[in-house]
Structure formats: C-alpha cells, structure tokens
Coordinates of C-alpha atoms in Angstrom, one line a residue:
M1 CA 89.7 154.9 59.8
M2 CA 93.2 154.3 59.2
R3 CA 93.0 152.6 56.0
A4 CA 90.8 154.3 54.0
R5 CA 92.4 157.3 55.0
I6 CA 95.9 155.8 53.1
L7 CA 93.2 154.6 49.8
Q8 CA 91.8 157.9 49.9
L9 CA 95.5 159.4 49.1
L10 CA 96.3 156.9 47.2
R11 CA 92.8 157.7 44.8
A12 CA 94.4 161.2 44.5
A13 CA 97.4 161.5 44.2
V14 CA 96.0 158.7 40.8
E15 CA 93.6 161.0 39.9
R16 CA 96.2 163.4 40.1
C17 CA 99.0 161.2 37.6
E18 CA 96.6 161.6 35.6
A19 CA 95.9 165.0 35.5
D20 CA 99.2 164.9 35.1
G21 CA 99.4 163.3 32.2
V22 CA 102.3 160.3 33.7
L23 CA 98.8 157.7 33.5
P24 CA 97.5 157.6 30.1
P25 CA 92.8 159.7 30.7
G26 CA 90.4 156.8 32.3
A27 CA 93.5 155.5 34.0
A28 CA 91.4 156.4 37.8
A29 CA 88.4 155.5 36.9
R30 CA 90.1 151.9 35.5
F31 CA 92.4 150.8 38.5
V32 CA 91.2 153.5 41.5
G33 CA 88.4 150.2 42.2
E34 CA 91.8 147.8 42.5
L35 CA 93.7 150.8 45.0
R36 CA 94.4 147.9 47.6
L37 CA 96.4 147.8 51.4
E38 CA 98.6 144.5 52.5
R39 CA 100.3 144.0 54.9
P40 CA 103.9 144.1 53.9
R41 CA 105.8 140.8 55.6
Q42 CA 108.5 142.6 56.7
E43 CA 107.8 145.2 60.0
A44 CA 110.9 147.2 58.9
H45 CA 108.8 147.3 55.0
G46 CA 106.0 150.0 57.4
D47 CA 102.4 149.6 57.6
Y48 CA 101.5 149.0 55.1
A49 CA 102.0 147.3 50.9
C50 CA 100.5 148.0 48.0
A51 CA 101.2 146.7 44.5
A52 CA 99.1 149.0 42.1
A53 CA 101.9 150.2 40.0
L54 CA 103.2 146.2 39.8
A55 CA 98.8 146.0 37.5
M56 CA 99.3 148.8 36.1
G57 CA 102.3 149.1 34.2
K58 CA 101.6 145.4 33.5
A59 CA 97.6 146.7 31.9
L60 CA 99.3 150.2 30.1
G61 CA 103.2 148.3 29.2
R62 CA 105.0 150.6 31.3
N63 CA 107.7 150.0 34.3
P64 CA 105.9 150.1 37.2
R65 CA 108.8 151.9 39.2
Q66 CA 109.3 154.4 37.0
L67 CA 105.4 154.9 37.3
A68 CA 105.2 153.7 42.1
E69 CA 107.8 156.9 42.4
A70 CA 105.2 158.8 40.4
L71 CA 103.0 157.7 42.9
A72 CA 105.1 158.4 46.1
A73 CA 106.1 162.1 44.8
A74 CA 101.6 162.6 44.2
V75 CA 100.6 161.2 47.6
L76 CA 103.4 162.9 49.5
A77 CA 102.0 166.5 47.4
A78 CA 98.8 166.6 49.1
D79 CA 99.7 168.2 52.4
G80 CA 97.6 170.3 54.9
T81 CA 96.0 169.2 57.8
A82 CA 94.4 166.6 56.7
G83 CA 96.6 165.5 53.9
A84 CA 99.3 163.5 53.9
R85 CA 102.4 164.9 55.3
A86 CA 99.7 165.4 58.3
L87 CA 99.0 161.6 58.7
L88 CA 101.6 159.5 57.1
A89 CA 105.6 159.4 57.9
S90 CA 107.5 157.6 55.4
V91 CA 105.7 156.8 51.0
D92 CA 109.1 154.3 49.7
V93 CA 109.0 152.8 46.5
A94 CA 110.7 149.2 47.0
G95 CA 111.5 146.1 44.4
P96 CA 110.0 146.2 41.3
G97 CA 107.4 148.9 42.7
F98 CA 106.3 148.0 45.5
L99 CA 104.9 150.3 48.0
N100 CA 105.4 151.2 50.8
V101 CA 103.4 153.1 53.2
R102 CA 104.5 154.4 56.9
A103 CA 101.8 156.4 59.0
R104 CA 103.3 159.4 62.1
A105 CA 103.8 157.1 65.1
E106 CA 100.6 160.0 66.9
R107 CA 98.1 158.7 64.5
W108 CA 98.0 155.5 66.1
D109 CA 97.0 156.9 69.0
E110 CA 95.2 158.6 67.8
L111 CA 92.9 155.8 65.5
L112 CA 92.9 154.0 69.2
G113 CA 91.1 156.7 70.8
E114 CA 89.0 156.4 67.7
V115 CA 88.0 152.8 68.6
R116 CA 88.0 153.2 71.7
A117 CA 85.1 156.0 71.5
A118 CA 83.4 154.3 68.8
G119 CA 82.3 151.3 71.6
A120 CA 80.2 148.3 70.2
A121 CA 80.0 150.6 66.8
W122 CA 83.1 150.1 65.9
G123 CA 83.3 147.4 63.3
R124 CA 80.6 148.9 61.8
S125 CA 79.6 150.5 58.1
D126 CA 77.0 150.8 56.2
V127 CA 78.6 149.4 51.9
G128 CA 75.5 146.7 52.3
G129 CA 72.7 150.4 52.1
G130 CA 70.5 149.0 53.5
E131 CA 69.4 146.4 51.2
R132 CA 66.7 144.1 52.2
V133 CA 68.2 140.7 52.7
N134 CA 66.6 136.8 53.1
L135 CA 68.9 134.9 54.7
E136 CA 67.4 130.4 54.8
Y137 CA 69.1 128.3 56.4
V138 CA 69.2 125.2 58.3
S139 CA 65.9 124.7 57.2
A140 CA 66.1 120.9 57.7
N141 CA 63.6 118.0 57.1
P142 CA 61.8 117.5 60.7
T143 CA 62.3 114.2 59.9
G144 CA 64.7 113.3 62.3
P145 CA 67.1 115.1 65.1
M146 CA 69.9 117.3 64.0
H147 CA 73.5 116.4 62.9
V148 CA 76.9 117.5 62.5
G149 CA 76.2 118.7 59.1
H150 CA 73.0 120.6 60.4
G151 CA 75.3 122.2 63.3
R152 CA 77.8 123.6 60.9
G153 CA 75.2 125.3 58.4
A154 CA 74.0 126.7 61.8
A155 CA 77.0 128.2 62.0
I156 CA 77.9 129.7 59.3
G157 CA 74.0 131.5 58.5
S158 CA 74.1 132.7 62.4
A159 CA 77.1 134.4 62.0
L160 CA 76.4 135.9 58.8
A161 CA 73.4 137.1 59.3
R162 CA 75.5 139.5 62.3
L163 CA 77.9 140.2 59.3
L164 CA 75.8 141.6 57.4
D165 CA 73.8 143.2 60.6
L166 CA 77.6 145.1 61.5
A167 CA 77.8 146.0 58.3
G168 CA 74.6 147.8 56.8
W169 CA 72.2 145.1 55.0
R170 CA 68.9 144.6 56.3
V171 CA 69.1 141.0 57.3
T172 CA 65.9 138.5 58.5
T173 CA 66.5 135.1 58.8
E174 CA 64.3 132.6 57.8
F175 CA 64.0 128.1 58.4
Y176 CA 61.9 126.5 56.0
V177 CA 60.2 124.0 57.2
N178 CA 59.8 121.0 55.0
D179 CA 56.8 119.5 56.8
R180 CA 55.0 118.0 53.2
G181 CA 55.6 115.3 50.6
N182 CA 56.8 111.9 51.2
Q183 CA 59.4 111.7 54.3
V184 CA 56.5 113.2 56.7
W185 CA 54.2 110.5 55.9
A186 CA 56.6 108.3 57.1
L187 CA 57.2 110.0 59.7
G188 CA 54.5 109.7 60.5
R189 CA 54.2 105.9 59.3
S190 CA 56.8 105.1 61.8
V191 CA 55.2 107.0 64.9
L192 CA 52.4 105.3 64.2
V193 CA 54.3 101.6 63.8
R194 CA 56.5 102.2 67.2
Y195 CA 52.3 103.2 69.1
L196 CA 50.6 99.9 68.0
Q197 CA 54.1 98.1 69.4
R198 CA 53.4 100.3 72.6
L199 CA 50.2 99.1 72.6
G200 CA 50.6 95.7 71.0
R201 CA 49.1 95.8 67.9
P202 CA 51.9 95.1 65.5
A203 CA 50.9 96.5 62.3
A204 CA 50.1 94.1 59.5
G205 CA 53.6 94.1 57.2
M206 CA 54.9 96.8 59.0
A207 CA 56.6 94.8 62.0
E208 CA 59.9 97.7 61.0
A209 CA 59.5 101.4 61.1
E210 CA 61.2 103.4 57.3
Y211 CA 62.8 105.6 60.5
P212 CA 64.1 103.9 63.2
G213 CA 66.0 106.1 65.6
E214 CA 64.9 105.9 69.3
Y215 CA 63.3 109.6 69.1
V216 CA 60.3 107.6 66.9
N217 CA 59.8 105.9 69.9
D218 CA 60.1 109.0 72.3
I219 CA 57.0 110.4 69.6
A220 CA 55.4 107.9 69.6
A221 CA 54.9 107.9 74.4
R222 CA 54.3 110.8 74.2
L223 CA 52.1 110.0 71.6
V224 CA 50.3 107.2 73.8
E225 CA 50.4 109.9 76.5
A226 CA 48.6 112.2 74.7
H227 CA 45.5 110.4 72.8
G228 CA 45.9 106.7 74.3
E229 CA 44.5 104.1 71.7
A230 CA 42.8 106.5 69.9
F231 CA 44.5 105.8 67.1
A232 CA 44.9 102.5 67.5
G233 CA 42.4 100.8 64.3
V234 CA 45.1 104.1 61.3
D235 CA 45.5 102.0 59.0
P236 CA 48.9 102.9 57.9
A237 CA 48.4 103.8 55.0
D238 CA 45.0 105.5 54.8
R239 CA 47.1 109.3 54.6
A240 CA 43.5 110.7 56.5
A241 CA 43.6 108.8 59.0
L242 CA 47.0 108.7 59.8
K243 CA 47.3 113.1 59.3
P244 CA 46.5 113.5 63.2
V245 CA 49.2 111.5 63.6
R246 CA 52.4 112.6 61.4
D247 CA 50.9 116.2 62.2
F248 CA 51.9 115.2 66.0
A249 CA 54.9 113.7 64.2
V250 CA 56.4 116.7 62.6
A251 CA 54.9 119.1 66.1
A252 CA 56.8 116.8 68.1
M253 CA 59.9 117.2 65.6
L254 CA 60.2 121.2 65.3
E255 CA 59.8 121.5 68.7
R256 CA 63.1 119.4 68.9
L257 CA 64.3 121.4 67.0
R258 CA 63.8 124.3 68.4
S259 CA 65.3 123.6 71.1
D260 CA 68.8 121.7 69.5
L261 CA 68.7 125.7 68.0
D262 CA 68.0 127.5 71.4
A263 CA 71.3 125.3 72.8
F264 CA 73.1 126.2 69.6
G265 CA 72.6 129.6 69.9
V266 CA 70.4 130.0 67.1
R267 CA 67.3 131.7 67.7
F268 CA 65.1 132.5 63.8
D269 CA 63.1 135.8 62.6
V270 CA 60.7 133.8 60.7
W271 CA 60.1 130.1 60.0
T272 CA 57.9 129.3 57.1
S273 CA 55.9 125.9 56.2
E274 CA 56.1 124.4 53.1
Q275 CA 53.0 123.1 53.9
A276 CA 51.4 126.5 54.7
L277 CA 52.7 127.5 51.3
A278 CA 50.9 124.6 50.0
D279 CA 47.0 125.4 51.7
A280 CA 47.8 128.8 51.2
G281 CA 47.6 128.1 47.3
A282 CA 50.9 129.5 46.2
I283 CA 52.9 126.5 44.7
D284 CA 49.3 127.0 42.8
R285 CA 48.4 129.9 41.9
A286 CA 53.3 130.4 41.0
V287 CA 53.2 128.1 38.7
E288 CA 50.1 129.7 36.7
A289 CA 52.2 132.3 36.4
L290 CA 54.1 129.7 35.6
R291 CA 52.2 129.7 32.7
A292 CA 50.8 132.6 31.8
R293 CA 54.5 133.1 30.7
G294 CA 55.0 129.9 28.6
R295 CA 57.3 128.3 31.5
V296 CA 55.0 125.4 32.4
E297 CA 54.0 123.1 30.0
T298 CA 51.9 119.6 31.1
R299 CA 53.5 116.1 29.6
E300 CA 53.5 112.1 29.7
E301 CA 51.2 111.6 32.0
G302 CA 49.6 114.6 33.0
K303 CA 52.7 115.5 33.9
L304 CA 53.5 119.4 34.4
W305 CA 57.1 120.5 34.0
F306 CA 59.2 123.6 34.0
V307 CA 60.5 124.9 30.8
S308 CA 63.7 126.7 32.0
G309 CA 64.3 127.7 28.4
A310 CA 63.0 129.9 26.3
P311 CA 59.3 130.6 26.4
S312 CA 57.1 128.7 24.2
A313 CA 53.6 128.2 24.6
A314 CA 52.1 125.8 26.9
A315 CA 51.7 121.8 25.5
P316 CA 47.7 119.9 25.9
A317 CA 47.7 117.3 26.4
P318 CA 47.8 114.1 24.7
A319 CA 43.8 112.4 24.6
A320 CA 44.0 109.2 24.9
G321 CA 45.1 106.7 21.8
E322 CA 48.0 109.4 20.7
A323 CA 51.0 109.6 20.6
A324 CA 53.3 111.2 23.8
P325 CA 55.3 114.7 23.5
E326 CA 59.1 114.2 22.0
E327 CA 61.0 113.5 26.1
A328 CA 61.5 116.7 28.3
A329 CA 65.0 117.9 27.7
A330 CA 67.9 117.8 29.9
D331 CA 67.2 120.7 31.7
D332 CA 63.1 121.2 32.1
W333 CA 62.3 119.9 35.1
V334 CA 58.6 117.9 36.2
L335 CA 56.5 120.6 38.7
K336 CA 53.4 117.9 39.1
K337 CA 53.6 114.1 39.4
A338 CA 51.3 112.4 37.0
D339 CA 49.1 111.0 40.6
G340 CA 48.8 115.0 41.4
E341 CA 52.1 115.4 44.0
W342 CA 53.6 119.0 43.7
T343 CA 57.2 117.9 43.8
Y344 CA 60.3 119.8 46.4
L345 CA 60.9 122.6 42.6
A346 CA 57.4 122.8 43.2
S347 CA 57.5 124.3 47.1
D348 CA 60.7 126.0 45.7
L349 CA 59.7 127.4 43.7
A350 CA 56.5 129.1 44.6
Y351 CA 58.9 129.9 48.4
H352 CA 60.9 132.1 46.4
A353 CA 59.0 134.0 44.9
D354 CA 57.0 134.7 47.7
K355 CA 60.5 135.9 49.1
V356 CA 60.6 138.6 46.3
Q357 CA 57.0 139.4 47.1
R358 CA 57.4 139.8 50.2
G359 CA 59.5 143.4 49.2
F360 CA 62.8 141.4 49.8
A361 CA 66.2 142.3 46.9
R362 CA 68.6 139.9 48.1
L363 CA 67.6 135.9 49.1
I364 CA 70.8 133.8 50.7
D365 CA 70.0 129.8 51.2
I366 CA 72.8 128.6 53.3
W367 CA 72.4 124.2 51.7
G368 CA 74.3 121.4 52.0
A369 CA 77.2 121.1 49.3
D370 CA 75.2 117.7 47.9
H371 CA 72.3 119.9 46.7
H372 CA 74.5 121.3 44.2
G373 CA 72.0 120.8 41.3
H374 CA 69.0 122.8 42.8
I375 CA 71.0 125.9 41.8
P376 CA 69.8 126.0 38.5
R377 CA 66.4 124.7 38.5
V378 CA 66.0 127.8 41.4
A379 CA 68.0 130.5 40.0
R380 CA 66.0 129.8 36.5
G381 CA 62.7 129.6 38.2
L382 CA 63.6 133.1 39.3
E383 CA 64.0 134.3 36.1
A384 CA 61.0 132.6 34.8
F385 CA 58.9 135.4 37.4
G386 CA 60.6 137.5 36.2
H387 CA 62.9 138.9 38.6
D388 CA 67.3 139.3 38.3
P389 CA 68.7 135.4 39.7
A390 CA 71.5 137.6 40.5
M391 CA 70.1 138.3 43.2
F392 CA 69.6 134.3 44.8
E393 CA 72.4 133.6 46.4
V394 CA 73.2 130.1 47.3
L395 CA 76.4 129.4 49.9
L396 CA 77.0 125.7 49.8
V397 CA 77.9 123.9 53.3
Q398 CA 80.4 120.8 52.4
F399 CA 81.5 117.6 55.1
V400 CA 82.0 117.4 58.3
R401 CA 84.9 114.6 59.6
L402 CA 84.5 114.2 63.4
K403 CA 88.0 112.8 64.4
G404 CA 88.8 111.6 67.8
G405 CA 87.2 112.1 71.2
R406 CA 84.4 110.0 73.3
M407 CA 81.5 110.4 71.9
G408 CA 79.7 106.9 71.8
K409 CA 76.4 107.7 70.0
R410 CA 77.4 107.4 67.1
T411 CA 76.4 105.4 63.9
G412 CA 78.1 105.7 60.8
Q413 CA 78.4 108.7 59.7
F414 CA 75.3 110.7 62.0
V415 CA 76.5 112.2 65.6
M416 CA 73.0 114.5 66.8
L417 CA 74.1 118.1 67.4
S418 CA 72.8 117.4 70.7
D419 CA 75.7 115.1 70.9
L420 CA 78.4 117.1 69.4
I421 CA 77.3 119.8 71.8
D422 CA 77.4 117.8 75.1
E423 CA 80.9 116.6 73.9
V424 CA 83.0 119.9 73.6
G425 CA 80.2 123.2 74.5
R426 CA 78.8 125.3 72.2
D427 CA 81.3 128.1 71.8
A428 CA 83.7 125.9 70.7
A429 CA 81.1 123.9 68.0
R430 CA 80.9 127.2 67.0
F431 CA 83.9 128.2 66.1
F432 CA 85.7 125.0 65.1
F433 CA 82.4 125.4 62.8
L434 CA 83.3 128.7 61.2
M435 CA 87.5 127.8 60.8
R436 CA 87.2 127.2 57.2
R437 CA 84.9 127.7 54.2
A438 CA 81.7 126.9 53.5
D439 CA 83.2 125.4 50.7
S440 CA 85.8 123.4 52.6
Q441 CA 85.2 120.0 53.9
L442 CA 86.6 120.5 57.7
E443 CA 88.2 118.0 60.0
F444 CA 86.6 118.1 63.2
D445 CA 89.2 117.5 66.1
L446 CA 87.0 116.9 69.1
D447 CA 90.6 115.9 72.4
L448 CA 91.7 119.8 70.3
A449 CA 88.3 121.3 70.9
V450 CA 87.9 120.2 74.8
A451 CA 91.8 121.2 75.6
Q452 CA 92.7 123.8 78.5
T453 CA 95.8 124.8 76.0
L454 CA 96.4 127.1 73.8
D455 CA 96.8 125.0 71.1
N456 CA 92.9 125.1 71.3
P457 CA 92.1 127.7 69.4
V458 CA 88.8 128.4 70.3
Y459 CA 90.5 128.5 73.8
H460 CA 93.2 130.6 73.5
A461 CA 91.4 133.7 71.5
Q462 CA 88.5 133.9 74.9
Y463 CA 91.9 133.6 77.1
G464 CA 92.8 136.1 75.8
H465 CA 90.0 138.5 76.2
A466 CA 90.2 137.6 79.8
R467 CA 93.8 138.3 80.0
C468 CA 92.8 141.3 79.1
C469 CA 90.5 141.5 81.3
S470 CA 92.6 140.7 83.9
I471 CA 95.0 143.8 83.4
L472 CA 91.9 145.5 83.8
G473 CA 91.4 144.5 86.9
R474 CA 94.3 144.9 88.1
A475 CA 94.5 148.2 86.6
R476 CA 91.4 149.2 88.5
E477 CA 93.7 148.7 92.0
V478 CA 96.5 150.2 90.9
F479 CA 95.1 153.4 90.0
A480 CA 92.8 153.3 92.7
G481 CA 95.6 153.5 95.7
P482 CA 96.6 157.3 96.8
L483 CA 98.3 158.7 94.1
G484 CA 95.1 160.3 93.2
E485 CA 94.8 161.7 89.2
V486 CA 97.3 159.6 86.8
P487 CA 99.4 162.0 85.1
P488 CA 99.0 162.1 80.9
P489 CA 101.4 160.7 78.7
A490 CA 104.0 163.7 78.1
A491 CA 102.8 165.5 74.4
D492 CA 106.6 164.2 72.9
A493 CA 106.8 161.4 72.5
P494 CA 104.1 159.3 71.3
A495 CA 103.2 156.5 74.4
L496 CA 102.8 153.8 72.3
A497 CA 106.5 154.1 71.0
L498 CA 107.3 149.9 69.9
A499 CA 106.4 147.7 66.1
E500 CA 104.7 145.8 68.1
E501 CA 101.7 148.0 70.1
R502 CA 101.5 149.8 66.5
A503 CA 100.9 146.0 64.8
L504 CA 98.2 146.0 67.8
V505 CA 96.2 149.3 66.1
R506 CA 96.8 149.2 63.6
A507 CA 94.8 145.4 63.0
L508 CA 91.7 147.2 65.8
G509 CA 91.5 150.2 62.9
D510 CA 91.0 146.7 60.9
F511 CA 88.5 145.8 62.0
P512 CA 85.6 147.5 59.9
D513 CA 87.8 146.5 56.6
V514 CA 87.2 142.3 57.9
I515 CA 83.8 142.6 59.5
A516 CA 82.4 144.2 55.3
G517 CA 85.5 142.6 53.8
A518 CA 83.4 138.9 55.2
A519 CA 80.1 140.4 54.6
R520 CA 81.0 141.2 50.7
A521 CA 81.6 137.7 50.5
R522 CA 79.6 135.5 52.5
E523 CA 83.2 135.0 54.4
P524 CA 82.2 134.2 58.3
H525 CA 85.5 132.4 58.7
R526 CA 88.1 135.7 58.2
V527 CA 86.6 136.6 61.6
V528 CA 87.4 133.9 63.1
T529 CA 91.4 134.1 61.3
Y530 CA 91.4 137.8 62.6
L531 CA 90.0 136.9 66.2
S532 CA 93.1 133.9 66.1
E533 CA 95.6 136.2 64.9
L534 CA 95.0 138.5 67.4
S535 CA 94.5 136.6 70.4
Q536 CA 98.4 135.4 69.2
A537 CA 99.6 139.2 68.8
F538 CA 98.5 140.5 71.6
Q539 CA 99.7 137.9 74.1
S540 CA 103.1 137.6 72.0
Y541 CA 102.9 141.3 73.4
Y542 CA 102.3 141.1 76.9
T543 CA 104.5 138.1 77.7
Y544 CA 107.6 140.3 74.6
V545 CA 106.9 143.0 77.2
G546 CA 106.4 141.1 80.6
K547 CA 109.3 139.4 80.4
S548 CA 111.6 140.0 77.8
L549 CA 111.4 144.1 78.2
K550 CA 111.5 143.5 82.0
D551 CA 108.6 146.7 80.8
P552 CA 105.7 145.2 82.0
I553 CA 102.0 147.3 81.5
L554 CA 101.5 147.3 85.3
P555 CA 103.9 148.1 88.8
Q556 CA 104.7 144.2 89.8
K557 CA 104.7 144.1 93.4
R558 CA 108.5 144.0 94.4
D559 CA 108.3 147.2 92.3
R560 CA 105.4 148.8 94.4
E561 CA 107.6 147.3 97.4
T562 CA 110.2 150.1 97.1
P563 CA 109.8 153.5 98.1
G564 CA 109.5 156.3 96.0
W565 CA 108.0 153.8 93.3
E566 CA 105.2 156.3 92.6
A567 CA 107.9 158.9 90.8
R568 CA 110.2 156.9 88.9
W569 CA 106.8 154.2 87.0
D570 CA 105.9 156.4 83.7
W571 CA 101.9 156.3 84.4
G572 CA 101.9 158.5 80.8
K573 CA 103.3 155.1 79.4
A574 CA 101.2 152.5 81.7
R575 CA 97.9 154.6 80.5
A576 CA 98.8 153.9 77.6
R577 CA 98.9 150.8 77.3
L578 CA 95.5 150.5 79.4
A579 CA 94.2 152.2 76.8
L580 CA 95.7 149.5 74.0
V581 CA 94.7 146.6 76.5
D582 CA 91.4 148.2 76.8
G583 CA 90.9 148.4 72.3
V584 CA 91.9 144.6 71.9
R585 CA 89.5 143.5 75.0
Q586 CA 86.8 145.5 73.1
V587 CA 87.4 144.0 69.8
L588 CA 88.4 140.3 70.3
A589 CA 84.6 140.7 71.9
A590 CA 83.0 141.8 69.2
A591 CA 84.4 139.7 66.8
L592 CA 83.5 136.3 69.6
G593 CA 80.1 137.5 69.4
V594 CA 79.6 137.6 65.3
A595 CA 80.7 134.3 65.9
G596 CA 78.8 133.7 68.9
V597 CA 80.7 132.7 70.7
S598 CA 81.3 133.7 74.6
A599 CA 83.7 135.7 75.5
P600 CA 84.8 135.5 79.1
E601 CA 86.2 138.2 82.3
R602 CA 87.6 135.2 84.0
M603 CA 89.9 132.5 83.1
E604 CA 91.0 130.5 86.4
R605 CA 95.1 130.0 84.6
A606 CA 94.9 133.4 83.0
E607 CA 94.6 135.0 86.8
A608 CA 97.3 132.2 87.9
E609 CA 99.5 134.4 85.5
D610 CA 99.0 137.5 86.0
E611 CA 99.5 137.1 89.7
Q612 CA 102.6 134.9 88.9
A613 CA 103.9 137.9 86.7
D614 CA 103.1 140.4 90.2
A615 CA 104.3 138.8 92.4

C-alpha cells in the first residue's frame, strides 16, 4: 500500500537522522510511532503531507524547518529498487516545516493493480492480531418493540462487527436477553389483563395494563388462540400461576425482536438469557466468588452489597435488636435486595464474568447514553474478579431526533424501528444512523432519507456504485465489437495522467487504513464519511472528463459513427480508466457492505444519464 510504504521510508529517515546525530539518542523510539500522513489541502502540495518535524521541533526545542530538510534528505538517500527514488517523485519542505510528498505517476497505476488484484480482500488487515472479542449490542428488554434508538445501536453494532472482522479481530456478536426481574413480570401481568378482558373477565383492580401498547393486545390474542381459557382463573399477584403467561409473553416479544432485527439485516451469533444464567446458578456462584475476595458484605435488612473499594472482610448481618451498620459508601452497590431478589447489577457482573470464562480477551458493549452510570460498576466488578478492567469497553449511543416525514404512529418520543423502515427503507435507515459518531446526538431527516436526489447521501453513494456498473456495462458492449484484442497503454506514458485520477487511486489505496483506523477507534461513521467522499470524488471526476474536457471514458455514439474512429481512439487510456472505474466500484461496494447497505448495480437515473451522454 502506498501510504504504508511512504510511512516506512519516513520511519527509516528518522532512524537515519538519529544515527547521523541530527536527532538526539532515543528520538526514533520517541517519535516513529507518531508519524502520520495526511492529505494536503491543495492538490498542488503533493499526494501526502507530514507534520512530524513540527512536533519534533516543539518537543526538542529545535528549528522544525531544519529538521524537515534533514528528514527530506534522509528519505531521498534511501535509494534502490524498493527505495525512495523508485517510489517518490519529490519530497519538498513547505512552510514552517511540513513535508510534502509526491509519488511517481507509474506507482499509482501499480497501486490500482494491487487494489483490483486483491478483490474482496482489499481492506483486510491483521491489526487486531486475532484477539477474541465479544461484541454485545442492542440487548433490548423483551417488554416492547424495538424503537429507533435500538435501531441506531443495531446499525452501529453490526457495522462495528464487520470492521473488527476486516481488521483482524475474531468477533462474536451477542444479544443479552433481560428476561428476568420486575419488568418481565409487569409484561406478564399486562398480557394477563388484556387476555382476561378478551374473555370478558376483567381482573379486579387492574383495569389498565402496566404496558399499554397495542402489541400487548396482540400477545393476549395469541394467548387466547393457543390456550383458550386455561388462565382465566389466574391471580395476577400469584407469580407461580402467572409464570406460564409471563414466559409466553417473553417468547412472543423475542420472536418480534428477532423479526425486527432480521428486517434490519442484523443477526447475532449468540443469544444469552439472563433467566437462564440465574437458573444455572451463575449469579450465585459469581457473588460467592466476590465474597471470597472480600468484595461482598451483608448489611442492613439482609441486603448484599458489592464493596467497590479495597477488599474488606465480609460483615455479618446484624442480629435482632442490634444497630444496623453504617450507611454504605456512595460507590458501593446492592447485589441482593431485602426481598431476596438479585439486582440487575448482580446479573450483569455474573454475565460479564461468564464472557471472560468463555475465553474472550475483550468485551465491547454498546449501550444507550442513559446507562453511562453503569459503566464504572461493571468495570469495578471485573476488577474484583481479578480481571483487567481495561478489557471492558462501552460505546454509548446518543438519542435520535426525527425530523419531517409522514409517519403516523408516533407516541411521544417512541417510534418503532419497523415504522421507520417502512417509511425510509432499510438502507437509508442504516446509512443515516451511521453518519455521526455514536456519542453524538443525531437528527434524522426523514424527508431527505427518501429523496431520490444526489442531496440524499445514501442515494448518492449507491448511485456512484450503479454508475460504475453502468459504465462497465457499456464498456463490455464497446469492447465486444469487431476490434479484437485492445492494445495496452503506451509504455512511455502513464495511462492515468490526471490529478483527479491520481486522487481517486490514492483514495482507493487509503481504504485499508480507513478500515483499520475505524476499527481501532470503534467508529463506524468513518467508513460512511469515506464512502460519501469517494462517491463525490468519482462523480465529480466523471462529470469533469465527460463534459469539461470532452474526453469521455468511452467513445460516444457520434464518435463510433465516424469512419476510422477505432484507429484514432486511445484504447490504452480507455482501458486504464475502466480499471479505475472498476476499482472505485469494488471499494464502494466494500464500504457499503461494512455499513450493511446494498450496492445496486442498476439505478434508472444512472442509466438514463449515461445513455444521454452516449447520444
């Protein structure tokens, strides 16, 4: 890859400057890891820019421009077949100490060949080193349908899973089902109320359900269909009698959650039940393990507390008539309530300990922004089990605000994901959810998401891919004519001579770095930003060569109607440009795939405009 090869030369230059005494001892170890290549703001300044001399000058108290000149000389001194002069056309010093680097034109042709030869593997790397990662996301309570907030988390999580896989991590995606506790009992009671109402036997004192949504009515209707009047005599306060209704309701909601996720293109490797963990004794064992480490204490009213600070001996429960112990510290938390019920924290600590026991070296959770206070509790819990809390990461997903549109099923701020998909489609929903950092609030413009114009970013990106396919389709028709074998480009001139063409190849070459950087930072939005920029650059280039230069990629119909046009047409340049189009198509498809967005090969507008241009 071009960027990697240039960075390698720069690292060697820093080491050479240290060896020659230009830089003090230890400078290479200090600065080599911080070398970065950026795109210059102006094309005239080269293909890449490096500001390393500025950082080194500030840290070392040296003139940064002089350091930049020394680095430039050291880079160019690395000659040879694989050296700088074979790769670079120039290394210039600009301003207070910037290095502007320009690659030889023929190297871009080679890079394009690497991109196309790699095919679907272009973008893969091993920066993750095969580390096993558990990525848990969505994990919506099975007490209601998925809303748009869950949808944003689902889009981010599934895109991150693809990123981590491409960058060399071994990823297992997981949905944690919170199917125990008061909220599922409330769902069971709500379904029972609607069930009894359907049988004409309203429950005394429960005229209204705790969950009032229409989906509760749907589950009640299914319960009547499946079991008739079998639960007509159930007392909502009798949990043992209510349990079959609760289990039926939870199963029905899980079926709906799976259906919503499937419609959104999201599937999980593992579904873990909180109730199953409890039934298997995992919570009891986890709490006892913490008690053995001095991190659990019995305090007032028999509650079990997690001691988040330094380990201390377990304190016995106070005897009858004795004073209760001092109030717990602000950062100690209850694990078991006075009624004997485990808290959500107890389940969560057991669940995360279970992940580690399954062999995962890194735990990444994606939570709603309102759960930020829970992060230090789980981290402290993992530390208490003897694990490095740094293995635990949480991405917080901020709220979504909908703007415009014609959706008619809104109730306050609750908008179901299925309604959003019906309104704008899966592709637009996923793309828009990924346009901003997870921790940034998102304004979702419904009207823009459905617009069939290039102002719509997902339409623009898909249109870029469809246009590439349209061009390549027309090329197959032209090249399949009576011309026979098309001659290769002239050996004495690079085929891709335009600055716009070099910029496109450079963007294609950057794709593996974009993937690796987005995976390291856990920021899928970087891929969507790259995707939009690549599509915009390609379409600007296509318009430029087709209209401004009157130098189209393929011979137009009026050209082909002129006798002898075959001999006058530059077939070498045409082949090189078609290779560029194919490379853009390949990378656009790959980036769309990371986002979980389809890459259409045909769009009416792209074909119509190409037919018009060919007229």
